[in-house]
Short mmCIF file of C-alpha atoms and ligand atoms in Angstrom, two decimals:
data_model
loop_
_atom_site.label_atom_id
_atom_site.label_comp_id
_atom_site.label_asym_id
_atom_site.label_seq_id
_atom_site.Cartn_x
_atom_site.Cartn_y
_atom_site.Cartn_z
CA MET A 646 35.85 57.78 -38.15
CA ILE A 647 38.94 57.23 -40.32
CA VAL A 648 39.97 54.30 -38.15
CA ALA A 649 36.51 52.80 -38.50
CA ARG A 650 36.70 53.16 -42.30
CA ILE A 651 40.12 51.58 -42.47
CA THR A 652 38.91 48.67 -40.33
CA THR A 653 35.88 48.15 -42.54
CA LEU A 654 38.08 48.22 -45.62
CA ALA A 655 40.49 45.74 -44.03
CA LEU A 656 37.58 43.47 -43.20
CA SER A 657 36.19 43.46 -46.71
CA LEU A 658 39.63 42.75 -48.13
CA LEU A 659 39.95 39.88 -45.70
CA ILE A 660 36.63 38.42 -46.73
CA CYS A 661 37.47 38.86 -50.41
CA ALA A 662 40.75 37.08 -49.80
CA PHE A 663 38.69 34.02 -48.95
CA GLN A 664 36.61 34.38 -52.07
CA VAL A 665 39.02 35.03 -54.91
CA ASP A 666 38.86 32.62 -57.77
CA GLY A 667 36.76 30.30 -55.67
CA LYS A 668 34.17 28.24 -57.50
CA LEU A 669 30.89 28.68 -55.72
CA ARG A 670 28.91 25.80 -54.26
CA ARG A 671 25.24 26.34 -53.53
CA PHE A 672 23.31 25.08 -50.53
CA PRO A 673 20.22 23.06 -51.44
CA ASP A 674 16.90 24.86 -51.91
CA GLY A 675 15.12 25.30 -48.62
CA PHE A 676 18.33 24.98 -46.58
CA SER A 677 18.18 27.44 -43.68
CA PHE A 678 20.68 29.20 -41.46
CA GLY A 679 20.62 30.39 -37.87
CA VAL A 680 22.75 31.49 -34.94
CA ALA A 681 22.60 30.29 -31.34
CA THR A 682 23.03 31.33 -27.73
CA ALA A 683 21.94 30.01 -24.32
CA SER A 684 20.26 31.77 -21.40
CA TYR A 685 22.94 31.45 -18.72
CA GLN A 686 25.69 32.35 -21.17
CA ILE A 687 24.18 35.67 -22.27
CA GLU A 688 21.25 36.89 -20.20
CA GLY A 689 22.73 38.11 -16.94
CA GLY A 690 19.93 39.40 -14.69
CA TRP A 691 20.65 36.43 -12.46
CA ASN A 692 18.51 37.81 -9.62
CA ALA A 693 16.27 40.15 -11.60
CA SER A 694 12.70 40.37 -10.34
CA ASP A 695 11.55 37.05 -8.84
CA LYS A 696 13.97 34.78 -10.71
CA SER A 697 15.20 31.93 -8.49
CA GLU A 698 18.76 30.62 -8.45
CA SER A 699 19.87 28.12 -11.02
CA ILE A 700 22.61 25.54 -10.50
CA TRP A 701 24.96 27.79 -12.50
CA ASP A 702 24.32 30.71 -10.13
CA THR A 703 25.15 28.44 -7.21
CA PHE A 704 28.14 26.90 -8.94
CA THR A 705 29.78 30.18 -10.00
CA HIS A 706 29.13 31.83 -6.63
CA ASN A 707 30.79 28.99 -4.75
CA SER A 708 34.53 29.47 -4.65
CA ASN A 709 35.12 25.72 -4.30
CA TYR A 710 34.31 25.38 -7.96
CA LYS A 711 36.65 26.90 -10.44
CA ILE A 712 35.78 29.24 -13.25
CA LEU A 713 39.06 30.06 -14.97
CA ASP A 714 38.82 33.85 -14.71
CA GLY A 715 36.80 33.82 -11.49
CA SER A 716 33.77 35.20 -13.33
CA SER A 717 30.10 34.25 -13.47
CA GLY A 718 27.09 34.80 -15.69
CA ASP A 719 25.63 37.35 -13.26
CA VAL A 720 25.72 40.02 -15.96
CA ALA A 721 27.22 38.21 -18.98
CA CYS A 722 26.15 40.02 -22.18
CA ASP A 723 23.26 41.59 -20.26
CA SER A 724 20.82 40.30 -22.84
CA TYR A 725 18.13 40.49 -20.18
CA HIS A 726 18.22 44.22 -20.89
CA LEU A 727 19.82 44.31 -24.33
CA TYR A 728 17.77 41.72 -26.20
CA LYS A 729 16.69 44.28 -28.79
CA ARG A 730 20.30 44.77 -29.83
CA ASP A 731 20.68 40.98 -30.02
CA VAL A 732 17.72 40.73 -32.37
CA GLU A 733 19.10 43.60 -34.41
CA MET A 734 22.34 41.63 -34.83
CA VAL A 735 20.51 38.47 -35.83
CA ALA A 736 18.62 40.55 -38.38
CA GLU A 737 21.87 42.09 -39.65
CA LEU A 738 23.17 38.60 -40.32
CA GLY A 739 20.05 37.87 -42.37
CA VAL A 740 19.59 34.39 -40.91
CA ASP A 741 16.30 32.53 -40.88
CA PHE A 742 16.19 31.59 -37.20
CA TYR A 743 17.60 32.40 -33.79
CA ARG A 744 18.19 29.56 -31.36
CA PHE A 745 18.08 30.70 -27.73
CA SER A 746 17.20 28.96 -24.49
CA MET A 747 14.73 29.74 -21.76
CA SER A 748 15.84 29.93 -18.19
CA TRP A 749 13.55 27.63 -16.23
CA SER A 750 14.20 29.51 -12.98
CA ARG A 751 13.34 32.83 -14.65
CA LEU A 752 10.09 31.58 -16.14
CA MET A 753 8.92 29.42 -13.23
CA PRO A 754 10.97 30.37 -10.19
CA ASP A 755 9.40 27.84 -7.82
CA GLY A 756 8.50 25.27 -10.47
CA TYR A 757 4.77 25.89 -10.22
CA GLU A 758 3.90 29.58 -10.50
CA LEU A 759 4.86 31.58 -13.55
CA SER A 760 6.90 34.76 -13.13
CA LYS A 761 5.15 37.74 -14.73
CA ASP A 762 8.48 39.32 -15.61
CA GLY A 763 9.94 36.06 -16.86
CA VAL A 764 6.98 35.56 -19.18
CA LYS A 765 7.26 39.15 -20.33
CA TYR A 766 10.95 38.82 -21.11
CA TYR A 767 10.49 35.84 -23.41
CA ASN A 768 7.34 37.30 -24.98
CA ASP A 769 9.23 40.49 -25.77
CA LEU A 770 12.16 38.58 -27.24
CA ILE A 771 9.95 36.35 -29.39
CA ASN A 772 7.85 39.26 -30.61
CA GLU A 773 10.93 41.28 -31.45
CA LEU A 774 12.27 38.36 -33.49
CA LEU A 775 9.03 37.92 -35.36
CA LYS A 776 8.91 41.65 -36.07
CA HIS A 777 12.16 41.08 -37.97
CA LYS A 778 10.84 37.91 -39.62
CA ILE A 779 13.25 35.69 -37.68
CA GLN A 780 11.93 32.34 -36.48
CA PRO A 781 12.53 31.63 -32.79
CA VAL A 782 13.96 28.19 -32.00
CA VAL A 783 13.71 27.52 -28.29
CA THR A 784 15.81 25.18 -26.14
CA LEU A 785 13.91 24.42 -22.95
CA PHE A 786 16.94 23.19 -21.03
CA HIS A 787 20.43 24.45 -21.75
CA TRP A 788 21.98 23.40 -18.42
CA ASP A 789 20.60 26.00 -15.96
CA LEU A 790 18.41 23.80 -13.75
CA PRO A 791 16.58 25.55 -10.88
CA GLN A 792 18.66 25.07 -7.74
CA TRP A 793 15.69 23.92 -5.65
CA LEU A 794 15.28 20.98 -8.02
CA GLN A 795 18.95 20.13 -7.65
CA GLN A 796 18.45 20.00 -3.91
CA LEU A 797 15.95 17.22 -4.58
CA GLY A 798 18.54 15.33 -6.60
CA GLY A 799 18.20 17.18 -9.90
CA TRP A 800 18.38 14.97 -12.95
CA SER A 801 19.40 11.96 -10.88
CA ASN A 802 15.89 12.03 -9.38
CA SER A 803 13.45 10.54 -11.88
CA LEU A 804 10.71 12.88 -10.61
CA THR A 805 12.53 15.75 -12.30
CA ALA A 806 10.98 14.46 -15.55
CA LYS A 807 7.55 15.37 -14.15
CA HIS A 808 8.68 18.86 -13.21
CA PHE A 809 10.21 19.29 -16.65
CA GLN A 810 6.92 18.30 -18.24
CA ARG A 811 5.07 20.93 -16.23
CA TYR A 812 7.56 23.61 -17.25
CA ALA A 813 7.43 22.54 -20.91
CA ARG A 814 3.63 22.55 -20.90
CA SER A 815 3.63 26.15 -19.72
CA ALA A 816 6.16 27.13 -22.38
CA PHE A 817 4.01 25.51 -25.10
CA GLU A 818 0.89 27.22 -23.75
CA LEU A 819 2.54 30.61 -23.45
CA PHE A 820 4.67 30.76 -26.57
CA GLY A 821 3.63 27.90 -28.85
CA ASP A 822 1.42 30.16 -30.95
CA ARG A 823 4.66 31.78 -32.18
CA VAL A 824 7.44 29.23 -31.54
CA LYS A 825 7.40 26.42 -34.09
CA MET A 826 10.59 24.60 -33.20
CA TRP A 827 11.47 23.31 -29.73
CA LEU A 828 14.51 21.54 -28.38
CA THR A 829 13.88 19.77 -25.10
CA VAL A 830 17.50 19.48 -23.90
CA ASN A 831 20.92 20.57 -25.09
CA GLU A 832 23.81 18.10 -25.10
CA PRO A 833 22.66 15.73 -22.35
CA GLN A 834 25.93 13.80 -22.65
CA VAL A 835 28.16 16.76 -21.80
CA PHE A 836 25.78 18.03 -19.14
CA CYS A 837 25.45 14.67 -17.35
CA LEU A 838 29.08 13.63 -17.68
CA HIS A 839 30.59 16.95 -16.62
CA GLY A 840 27.93 17.94 -14.10
CA TYR A 841 27.11 14.64 -12.38
CA GLY A 842 30.05 12.39 -13.26
CA LYS A 843 33.21 14.46 -13.28
CA GLY A 844 32.09 17.41 -11.18
CA LEU A 845 33.54 19.89 -13.66
CA LYS A 846 30.37 21.80 -14.41
CA ALA A 847 27.25 22.63 -12.39
CA PRO A 848 25.96 21.07 -10.22
CA GLY A 849 29.53 19.86 -9.58
CA LEU A 850 28.71 16.30 -8.52
CA ASP A 851 31.67 13.98 -8.68
CA MET A 852 29.98 10.58 -8.80
CA ASN A 853 31.75 9.14 -11.78
CA GLY A 854 30.43 5.95 -13.28
CA PHE A 855 27.06 6.31 -11.55
CA ALA A 856 25.38 9.67 -11.48
CA GLU A 857 25.95 10.55 -15.14
CA TYR A 858 23.99 7.43 -16.10
CA LEU A 859 21.16 8.29 -13.71
CA CYS A 860 21.09 11.82 -15.07
CA GLY A 861 20.98 10.60 -18.67
CA HIS A 862 18.25 8.10 -17.83
CA THR A 863 15.95 10.77 -16.41
CA MET A 864 16.71 13.16 -19.25
CA LEU A 865 15.79 10.61 -21.89
CA LYS A 866 12.51 9.91 -20.11
CA ALA A 867 11.86 13.63 -19.64
CA HIS A 868 12.59 14.36 -23.28
CA ALA A 869 10.20 11.64 -24.45
CA LYS A 870 7.43 12.78 -22.11
CA VAL A 871 7.68 16.33 -23.40
CA TYR A 872 7.79 15.12 -27.01
CA HIS A 873 4.56 13.18 -26.52
CA LEU A 874 2.92 15.98 -24.59
CA TYR A 875 3.46 18.30 -27.54
CA ASP A 876 2.49 15.64 -30.04
CA GLN A 877 -0.77 14.81 -28.30
CA VAL A 878 -1.90 18.16 -26.95
CA PHE A 879 -0.32 20.96 -28.95
CA LYS A 880 0.89 19.78 -32.33
CA LYS A 881 -2.40 19.76 -34.17
CA LYS A 882 -3.10 23.38 -33.34
CA GLN A 883 0.40 24.85 -33.12
CA LYS A 884 1.96 22.84 -35.96
CA GLY A 885 5.47 22.95 -34.52
CA ARG A 886 8.26 20.39 -34.24
CA VAL A 887 10.07 18.96 -31.22
CA GLY A 888 13.46 17.31 -30.86
CA LEU A 889 16.67 17.61 -28.89
CA THR A 890 20.26 18.37 -29.78
CA LEU A 891 23.12 15.93 -29.16
CA ASN A 892 26.85 16.59 -29.13
CA ALA A 893 29.29 14.44 -31.03
CA SER A 894 32.88 14.66 -32.13
CA TRP A 895 34.03 12.41 -34.93
CA GLN A 896 36.18 9.55 -33.59
CA GLN A 897 38.80 8.54 -36.11
CA ALA A 898 40.40 5.11 -35.66
CA SER A 899 44.15 5.58 -35.52
CA SER A 900 44.77 2.53 -37.72
CA ASN A 901 42.87 0.09 -39.84
CA SER A 902 43.22 -2.69 -37.30
CA SER A 903 39.93 -4.13 -36.08
CA ASN A 904 40.91 -3.26 -32.49
CA ASP A 905 41.31 0.43 -33.24
CA ARG A 906 38.21 0.55 -35.40
CA GLU A 907 36.19 -1.09 -32.63
CA ALA A 908 37.60 1.36 -30.11
CA ALA A 909 36.56 4.35 -32.24
CA GLN A 910 33.11 2.86 -32.74
CA ARG A 911 32.84 2.31 -28.98
CA VAL A 912 33.48 5.98 -28.25
CA LEU A 913 30.85 7.02 -30.80
CA GLU A 914 28.36 4.69 -29.11
CA PHE A 915 29.19 6.00 -25.62
CA GLU A 916 29.15 9.64 -26.67
CA LEU A 917 26.38 9.89 -29.26
CA GLY A 918 24.73 6.45 -29.16
CA TRP A 919 24.06 6.80 -25.40
CA PHE A 920 21.26 9.26 -26.25
CA ALA A 921 20.73 8.69 -29.96
CA ASN A 922 20.19 4.94 -29.86
CA PRO A 923 17.19 4.98 -27.50
CA ILE A 924 15.50 7.68 -29.58
CA PHE A 925 16.58 7.19 -33.20
CA SER A 926 17.42 3.50 -33.66
CA LYS A 927 14.90 0.90 -34.81
CA CYS A 928 15.24 -1.23 -31.67
CA GLY A 929 15.58 1.61 -29.17
CA ASP A 930 17.44 1.28 -25.86
CA TYR A 931 21.08 2.04 -25.02
CA PRO A 932 23.69 0.70 -27.43
CA LYS A 933 24.40 -2.98 -26.81
CA ILE A 934 28.10 -2.31 -26.32
CA MET A 935 27.29 0.14 -23.51
CA LYS A 936 24.90 -2.23 -21.76
CA ASP A 937 27.30 -5.18 -22.03
CA ARG A 938 30.41 -3.35 -20.91
CA ILE A 939 28.88 -1.48 -18.00
CA LEU A 940 27.17 -4.64 -16.72
CA TRP A 941 30.37 -6.66 -17.04
CA LYS A 942 32.50 -3.99 -15.35
CA SER A 943 29.92 -3.45 -12.61
CA GLN A 944 29.95 -7.17 -11.82
CA GLU A 945 33.73 -7.28 -11.81
CA GLN A 946 33.66 -4.32 -9.43
CA GLY A 947 31.43 -6.25 -7.05
CA TYR A 948 28.06 -4.64 -7.79
CA THR A 949 25.03 -6.86 -7.96
CA GLU A 950 23.57 -4.96 -10.91
CA SER A 951 24.68 -2.70 -13.71
CA ARG A 952 25.51 0.92 -12.93
CA LEU A 953 23.61 1.74 -16.14
CA PRO A 954 19.90 1.83 -15.27
CA ILE A 955 17.43 -0.30 -17.21
CA PHE A 956 14.36 1.05 -19.00
CA THR A 957 11.00 -0.66 -18.61
CA LYS A 958 9.30 -1.88 -21.79
CA GLU A 959 6.87 1.04 -21.66
CA GLU A 960 9.69 3.54 -21.24
CA LEU A 961 11.55 2.07 -24.19
CA GLU A 962 8.47 2.42 -26.36
CA GLU A 963 7.86 5.97 -25.19
CA ILE A 964 11.42 7.05 -25.96
CA LYS A 965 11.81 5.29 -29.29
CA GLY A 966 10.86 7.60 -32.16
CA SER A 967 10.36 10.65 -29.95
CA TYR A 968 11.73 13.09 -32.51
CA ASP A 969 10.77 15.27 -35.43
CA PHE A 970 14.42 15.76 -36.49
CA PHE A 971 17.95 14.86 -35.36
CA GLY A 972 19.65 17.86 -33.70
CA LEU A 973 23.45 17.79 -33.77
CA ASN A 974 26.16 19.95 -32.18
CA HIS A 975 29.57 19.31 -33.69
CA TYR A 976 32.94 20.99 -33.23
CA THR A 977 35.90 18.64 -33.54
CA THR A 978 37.48 15.21 -34.06
CA ARG A 979 39.71 12.90 -32.01
CA MET A 980 42.01 10.04 -32.94
CA VAL A 981 41.21 6.83 -31.10
CA LYS A 982 43.10 3.63 -30.48
CA GLU A 983 42.52 0.56 -28.38
CA LYS A 984 43.95 0.97 -24.91
CA SER A 985 47.25 -0.82 -24.54
CA ASN A 986 46.82 -1.99 -20.95
CA LYS A 987 43.15 -2.58 -20.27
CA SER A 988 41.84 -3.21 -16.79
CA VAL A 989 38.67 -2.98 -14.74
CA ALA A 990 39.29 0.00 -12.47
CA SER A 991 38.37 -0.60 -8.85
CA LYS A 992 36.76 2.86 -8.79
CA PRO A 993 34.12 3.08 -11.54
CA SER A 994 34.30 5.84 -14.11
CA PHE A 995 32.81 6.66 -17.47
CA SER A 996 36.24 6.73 -19.09
CA ASN A 997 37.11 3.29 -17.69
CA ASP A 998 33.77 2.04 -19.02
CA VAL A 999 34.69 3.27 -22.51
CA GLU A 1000 38.39 2.51 -22.13
CA VAL A 1001 40.30 3.84 -25.13
CA ASP A 1002 43.36 6.00 -25.73
CA ASP A 1003 42.65 9.18 -27.63
CA TYR A 1004 44.64 12.13 -28.88
CA PHE A 1005 44.85 14.93 -31.45
CA GLU A 1006 47.22 14.83 -34.40
CA SER A 1007 49.89 17.43 -33.72
CA ASP A 1008 49.30 19.27 -37.01
CA TRP A 1009 45.60 19.86 -36.36
CA LYS A 1010 45.09 23.58 -35.90
CA GLU A 1011 44.44 24.66 -32.31
CA SER A 1012 41.68 26.93 -31.02
CA ALA A 1013 41.48 28.70 -27.67
CA SER A 1014 39.78 25.61 -26.20
CA VAL A 1015 41.94 22.60 -25.34
CA TRP A 1016 39.24 20.24 -26.55
CA LEU A 1017 38.71 21.90 -29.93
CA ARG A 1018 41.01 21.32 -32.90
CA VAL A 1019 40.11 22.20 -36.45
CA VAL A 1020 39.37 18.99 -38.36
CA PRO A 1021 36.74 19.83 -40.97
CA TRP A 1022 36.71 16.42 -42.72
CA GLY A 1023 35.49 14.83 -39.48
CA PHE A 1024 32.17 16.64 -39.97
CA GLN A 1025 31.48 14.75 -43.19
CA LYS A 1026 32.43 11.42 -41.62
CA LEU A 1027 30.21 11.99 -38.59
CA LEU A 1028 27.22 12.97 -40.73
CA ASN A 1029 27.67 9.82 -42.78
CA TRP A 1030 27.89 7.75 -39.60
CA ILE A 1031 24.56 9.22 -38.45
CA LYS A 1032 23.02 8.57 -41.87
CA ASP A 1033 24.11 4.93 -41.78
CA SER A 1034 23.35 4.27 -38.11
CA TYR A 1035 19.90 5.87 -37.86
CA ASP A 1036 18.37 5.43 -41.29
CA ASN A 1037 19.22 8.84 -42.66
CA PRO A 1038 17.12 11.11 -40.43
CA GLU A 1039 16.68 14.81 -41.14
CA VAL A 1040 19.66 16.38 -39.37
CA ILE A 1041 19.73 19.96 -38.15
CA ILE A 1042 23.07 21.34 -37.07
CA PHE A 1043 22.34 23.37 -33.94
CA GLU A 1044 25.93 24.26 -33.04
CA ASN A 1045 29.24 24.50 -34.86
CA GLY A 1046 31.94 27.05 -34.20
CA PHE A 1047 35.44 28.03 -33.23
CA SER A 1048 37.00 29.69 -30.16
CA ASP A 1049 39.78 32.28 -30.05
CA ARG A 1050 41.03 35.12 -27.88
CA GLU A 1051 41.05 37.61 -30.73
CA GLY A 1052 39.20 40.80 -31.57
CA ILE A 1053 37.22 41.48 -34.71
CA ASP A 1054 39.82 40.29 -37.23
CA ASP A 1055 39.04 36.63 -36.63
CA VAL A 1056 40.61 35.09 -39.71
CA ASP A 1057 40.79 31.63 -38.15
CA ARG A 1058 37.06 31.59 -37.46
CA VAL A 1059 36.34 32.62 -41.07
CA GLN A 1060 38.49 29.74 -42.23
CA TYR A 1061 36.81 27.34 -39.81
CA TYR A 1062 33.34 28.18 -41.14
CA ARG A 1063 34.49 28.03 -44.74
CA ASP A 1064 36.06 24.60 -44.29
CA TYR A 1065 33.39 23.01 -42.08
CA LEU A 1066 30.60 24.22 -44.35
CA ASN A 1067 32.38 22.75 -47.35
CA TYR A 1068 32.53 19.35 -45.69
CA LEU A 1069 28.90 19.71 -44.71
CA LEU A 1070 28.10 20.19 -48.40
CA ASP A 1071 30.19 17.11 -49.18
CA ALA A 1072 28.07 15.16 -46.70
CA ILE A 1073 24.92 16.41 -48.45
CA ASP A 1074 26.44 15.22 -51.73
CA ASP A 1075 26.90 11.83 -50.04
CA GLY A 1076 23.15 11.76 -49.44
CA CYS A 1077 23.04 13.00 -45.83
CA ASN A 1078 19.77 14.71 -45.13
CA VAL A 1079 20.94 17.96 -43.51
CA SER A 1080 18.37 20.74 -43.67
CA ALA A 1081 19.77 23.59 -41.58
CA TYR A 1082 22.92 24.96 -40.00
CA THR A 1083 23.42 27.04 -36.86
CA ALA A 1084 26.59 28.90 -35.99
CA TRP A 1085 27.69 28.94 -32.35
CA SER A 1086 27.56 31.69 -31.37
CA LEU A 1087 25.81 34.95 -32.20
CA MET A 1088 28.23 36.74 -29.87
CA ASP A 1089 31.01 36.10 -27.36
CA ASN A 1090 29.56 34.91 -24.07
CA PHE A 1091 30.16 33.14 -20.76
CA GLU A 1092 31.94 29.97 -21.84
CA TRP A 1093 31.13 27.85 -18.77
CA ASN A 1094 34.31 26.89 -16.85
CA LYS A 1095 36.42 29.15 -19.04
CA GLY A 1096 34.43 32.24 -18.15
CA TYR A 1097 35.03 35.00 -20.68
CA SER A 1098 38.51 33.84 -21.65
CA GLU A 1099 37.39 31.95 -24.76
CA ARG A 1100 35.38 33.71 -27.45
CA PHE A 1101 33.03 31.89 -29.84
CA GLY A 1102 31.07 34.86 -31.20
CA LEU A 1103 30.40 36.24 -34.65
CA TYR A 1104 30.04 39.51 -32.73
CA TYR A 1105 32.74 40.74 -30.39
CA VAL A 1106 31.50 41.72 -26.94
CA ASP A 1107 33.33 44.39 -25.00
CA TYR A 1108 32.64 43.20 -21.45
CA ASN A 1109 34.24 46.32 -19.98
CA SER A 1110 31.81 48.71 -21.58
CA THR A 1111 28.63 49.42 -19.66
CA ILE A 1112 26.51 48.66 -22.71
CA LYS A 1113 28.41 45.42 -23.39
CA LYS A 1114 29.11 46.82 -26.82
CA ARG A 1115 28.74 44.27 -29.61
CA THR A 1116 30.75 44.67 -32.84
CA PRO A 1117 30.60 42.40 -35.88
CA LYS A 1118 33.77 40.43 -36.50
CA ALA A 1119 35.10 39.49 -39.95
CA SER A 1120 33.32 36.16 -39.48
CA ALA A 1121 29.98 37.96 -39.09
CA HIS A 1122 30.45 39.64 -42.47
CA TYR A 1123 31.58 36.37 -43.96
CA PHE A 1124 28.66 34.37 -42.55
CA LYS A 1125 26.20 37.04 -43.62
CA ASN A 1126 27.42 36.70 -47.19
CA ILE A 1127 26.97 32.92 -47.12
CA VAL A 1128 23.44 33.31 -45.81
CA LYS A 1129 22.62 35.96 -48.41
CA THR A 1130 23.99 34.10 -51.40
CA LYS A 1131 23.14 30.62 -50.08
CA SER A 1132 26.53 29.63 -51.40
CA ILE A 1133 30.14 29.30 -50.39
CA GLU A 1134 33.44 29.15 -52.29
CA LYS A 1135 34.76 25.66 -52.89
CA ILE A 1136 37.94 24.80 -51.01
C1 GAL B 1153 28.48 23.38 -26.33
C2 GAL B 1153 27.45 24.09 -25.50
C3 GAL B 1153 27.41 25.57 -25.70
C4 GAL B 1153 28.78 26.20 -25.90
C5 GAL B 1153 29.63 25.40 -26.85
C6 GAL B 1153 31.08 25.86 -26.97
O1 GAL B 1153 28.87 22.21 -25.69
O2 GAL B 1153 26.16 23.60 -25.81
O3 GAL B 1153 26.71 26.11 -24.63
O4 GAL B 1153 29.37 26.54 -24.75
O5 GAL B 1153 29.67 24.05 -26.48
O6 GAL B 1153 31.86 25.31 -25.98
#
C-alpha cells in the first residue's frame, strides 16, 4: 500500500516535471486521440475454438525462423480473454477511439464460413467499447494472413484480393452498424518487404527484388476493391470511412548537394510513394522514379521485363482516389546520402533498386529498437512532404511511439510523446491537415521478431502473471492529461 502510494507520488512528480513553467499549446477543435494494438500482438488464443492458423502462428512455431526471445503470440496479452480490461484501460486514458485489428483466421477460419466464436469475440469487444463511448477503429489486415491462403501464394497471388474482399464484406455486414472507421491494411511496405522480400517476418519468403513487388501489387488492388465495395454497397447506410495506413520515416538528405537530396527523395518514393502514389497522387500509379529504376535494373540484370508489375488502365483508375483519409504510421528519421559506389547488383534486391547510403546521427537518442531513434523534427518535415506531394489530404496518425525495456517509470517515452506531439502541432501550424493522433501502443505486446523484449506500451504488461497484469506507466498518466486538456506544454 505504502509502496503503491510512493510510486503514484513519484509518477505525478515526474509528470509535473515535464509541465513546469511550460506554455500550453492547444490541439485544434475537433482533433481526436486514440491508442492502437493489433490482433496477433495481443490476442493470444491462437487455437481457440475453430480459429485456423495464421502465417504468424506458422512462423513463430517454426524454429527455422528466429524470434529473438524464442517466444510467440500464442498467449501474448491474452486479450482474447481479457478484452474487458483492455477496454477499461482505453476508457481510463479518456481517448476518443481504439484502433485494433481483426484476425482473419479467427473470424473466417476457412475463408468462407464465419466462426461463431470469432464473430462473438469481435461483437463483444465492439459493444464493450461503445458502452464506454469509445469509437472502434478496425484494421482488417494487420499482417496475420490465414495460413491456407499463404499456401496458395498469399499476397503474391492476385486472387488473394478476391478473398480479402469476401472477408471485408462480412466484416462490414457484421460490424458496420457500429464501426465507422476501417483500415484495409496496415503498413503494406513493411509487411511486403520483410515478409516476401527479406524473409525476416512471416511468411518468411526470401525473394528479394521480386516478391515484395508482387505482394504490394495485390495489396493495392485488394485495398481499392474493398474501398469501392464499401463505397458502393455500405457507405450510404453505414456512413463510415475507409482508408489504409502507411509507414514512413523522414529521410533527411545528409547535405544540400543535389545528389544527396535526390537520394533522400528516392527513399521517400520507394518507402511511402510505392503505396501512396497510386492512391493519393493526381496521376496515380507507382512513382516514376520507381518504375524507371526497376525497369532499367531489371533489363541490366537480363530480365525481359520489369520486376515491378504493371497495372492495367482499369486497375489504375480503381486504385486512384480510393481513400477517405491518409493514414500514417511514423516513428523515426534517417540520414540519407547518394551511394558512393553505385552498381547494378547481379542478384536483384529492393535495397539495390533504391541504392542509397543511410545512417543515424550518433547523437540521436536510442530506443530499445535498432531502427528507432528519437528525431521529433522529422515528423514535421514528413507531414509537410505529404502535404506538398498529395495536395494536403486529411492525415490521421495511426501509430507513433517509443520502445524501451523499462518498467512503469518510462521517462523517455514521456519525453518522446511530448516532443513528437509538439512537432505535430508545428506541422499543423504549417497548414498540414492532421485530424487525429494514435499512440502505439495501448500496452506492451508481442513485438514481432523481437518477441517481448521491446516494450511500446502506455501500460506495462507483466507477462509472468497469470492475469497478464496491466499497470499504467508514467506515459499513460501523461498521455491521459494531454487527451483531457487537449493541450501540451510547449518545448
Ligand atoms: C509498426 C507495426 C506495429 C508495431 C510497431 C512498432 O510497424 O504496425 O504492429 O509493431 O511498428 O514496431
